mmCIF file of C-alpha atoms in Angstrom:
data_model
loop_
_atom_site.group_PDB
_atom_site.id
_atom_site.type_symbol
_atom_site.label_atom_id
_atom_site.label_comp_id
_atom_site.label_asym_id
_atom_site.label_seq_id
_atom_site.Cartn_x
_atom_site.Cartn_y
_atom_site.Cartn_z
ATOM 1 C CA UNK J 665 -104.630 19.566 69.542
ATOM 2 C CA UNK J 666 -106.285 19.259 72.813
ATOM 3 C CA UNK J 667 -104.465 16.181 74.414
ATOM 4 C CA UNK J 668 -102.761 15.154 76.980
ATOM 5 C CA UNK J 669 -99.528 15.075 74.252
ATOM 6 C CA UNK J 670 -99.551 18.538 73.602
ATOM 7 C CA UNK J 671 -97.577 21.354 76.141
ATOM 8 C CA UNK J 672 -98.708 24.888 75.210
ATOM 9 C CA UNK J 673 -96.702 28.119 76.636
ATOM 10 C CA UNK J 674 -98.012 31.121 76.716
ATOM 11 C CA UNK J 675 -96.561 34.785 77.028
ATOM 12 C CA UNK J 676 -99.762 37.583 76.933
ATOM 13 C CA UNK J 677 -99.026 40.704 77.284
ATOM 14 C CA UNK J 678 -98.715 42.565 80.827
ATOM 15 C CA UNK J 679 -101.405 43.648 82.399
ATOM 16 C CA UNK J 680 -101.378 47.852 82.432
ATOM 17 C CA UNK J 681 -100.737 48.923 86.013
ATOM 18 C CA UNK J 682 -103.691 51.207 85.934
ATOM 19 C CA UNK J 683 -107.104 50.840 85.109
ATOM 20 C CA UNK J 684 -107.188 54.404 83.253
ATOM 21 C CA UNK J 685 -104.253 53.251 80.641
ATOM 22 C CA UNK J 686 -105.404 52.379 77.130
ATOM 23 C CA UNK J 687 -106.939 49.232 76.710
ATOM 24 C CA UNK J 688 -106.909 47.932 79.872
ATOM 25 C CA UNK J 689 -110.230 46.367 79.744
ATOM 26 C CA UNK J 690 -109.576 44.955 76.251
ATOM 27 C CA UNK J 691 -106.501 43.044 77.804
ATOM 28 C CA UNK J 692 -107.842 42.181 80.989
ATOM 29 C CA UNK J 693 -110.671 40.467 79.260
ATOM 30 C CA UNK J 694 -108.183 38.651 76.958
ATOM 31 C CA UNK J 695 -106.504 37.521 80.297
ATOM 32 C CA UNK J 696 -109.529 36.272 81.578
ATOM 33 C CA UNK J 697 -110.566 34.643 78.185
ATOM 34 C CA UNK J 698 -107.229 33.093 78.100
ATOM 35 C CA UNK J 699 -107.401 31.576 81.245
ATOM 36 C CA UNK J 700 -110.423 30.154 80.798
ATOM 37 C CA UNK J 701 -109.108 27.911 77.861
ATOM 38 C CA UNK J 702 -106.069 27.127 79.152
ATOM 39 C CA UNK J 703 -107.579 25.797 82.453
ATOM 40 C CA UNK J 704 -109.657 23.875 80.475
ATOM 41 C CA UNK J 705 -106.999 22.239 78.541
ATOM 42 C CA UNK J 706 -106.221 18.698 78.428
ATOM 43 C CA UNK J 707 -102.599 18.910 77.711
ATOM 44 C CA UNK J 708 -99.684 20.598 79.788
ATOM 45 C CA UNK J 709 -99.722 24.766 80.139
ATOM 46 C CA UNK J 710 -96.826 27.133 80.882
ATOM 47 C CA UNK J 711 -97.798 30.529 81.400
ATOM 48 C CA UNK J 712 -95.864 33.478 81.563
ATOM 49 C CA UNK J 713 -96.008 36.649 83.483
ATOM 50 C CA UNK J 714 -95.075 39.416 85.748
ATOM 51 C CA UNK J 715 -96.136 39.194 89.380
ATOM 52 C CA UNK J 716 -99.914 40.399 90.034
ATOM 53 C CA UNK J 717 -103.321 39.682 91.866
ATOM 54 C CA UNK J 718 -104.908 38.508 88.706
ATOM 55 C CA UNK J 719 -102.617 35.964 87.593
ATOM 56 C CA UNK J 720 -103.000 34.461 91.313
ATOM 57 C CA UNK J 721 -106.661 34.038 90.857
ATOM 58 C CA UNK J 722 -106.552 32.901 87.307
ATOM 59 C CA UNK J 723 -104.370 30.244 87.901
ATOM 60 C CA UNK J 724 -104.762 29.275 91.417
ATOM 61 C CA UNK J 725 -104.448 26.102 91.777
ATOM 62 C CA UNK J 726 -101.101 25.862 89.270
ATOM 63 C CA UNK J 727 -97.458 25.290 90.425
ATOM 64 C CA UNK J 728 -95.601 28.675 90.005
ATOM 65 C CA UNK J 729 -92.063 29.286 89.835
ATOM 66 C CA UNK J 730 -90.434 32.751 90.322
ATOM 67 C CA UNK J 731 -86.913 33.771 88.038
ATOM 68 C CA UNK J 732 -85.184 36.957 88.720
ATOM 69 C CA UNK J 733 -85.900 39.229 85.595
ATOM 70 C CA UNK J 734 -84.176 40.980 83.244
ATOM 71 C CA UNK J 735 -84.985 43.926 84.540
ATOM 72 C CA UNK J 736 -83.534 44.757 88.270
ATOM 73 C CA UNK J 737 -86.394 43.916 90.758
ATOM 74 C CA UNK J 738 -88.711 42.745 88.547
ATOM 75 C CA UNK J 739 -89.498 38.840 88.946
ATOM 76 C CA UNK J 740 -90.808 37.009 86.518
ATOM 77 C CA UNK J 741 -93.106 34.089 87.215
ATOM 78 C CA UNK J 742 -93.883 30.384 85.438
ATOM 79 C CA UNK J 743 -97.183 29.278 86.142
ATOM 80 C CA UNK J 744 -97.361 25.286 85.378
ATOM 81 C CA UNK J 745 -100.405 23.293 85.559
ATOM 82 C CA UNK J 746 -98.195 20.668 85.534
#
């Protein structure tokens, strides 16, 4: 399934806002893993997520496109590497 014919989105979970919560470094890692396959994908990537310093490096590079949340002051973002 790694073609140019094939659009993946994906929504991981947020990032805890502090090191110290539980399994922070379980799901940064998985962010990180993440990344690295979907930057190396062939085909078209939407990626979900909340605003944050990680996402900026992960994806730098990608188009991203802020929506107004669901939740009052919290945007939500679209990163595209298309």
């Amino acid at each position: 399934f790694n073609d140019s014919d094939t659009l993946i989105y994906a929504n991981p979970p947020a990032l805890p806002d502090t090191p110290e919560e539980d399994n922070y470094e379980s799901i940064l890692n998985n962010h990180i893993q993440l990344a690295d396959i979907l930057t190396h994908f062939k085909g078209k990537v939407a990626v979900s997520s909340q605003p944050s310093r990680l996402f900026n490096k992960l994806y730098k590079g990608w188009r991203c496109e802020k929506k107004q949340g669901e939740e009052k002051n919290k945007p939500e973002l679209l990163w595209l590497n298309f």
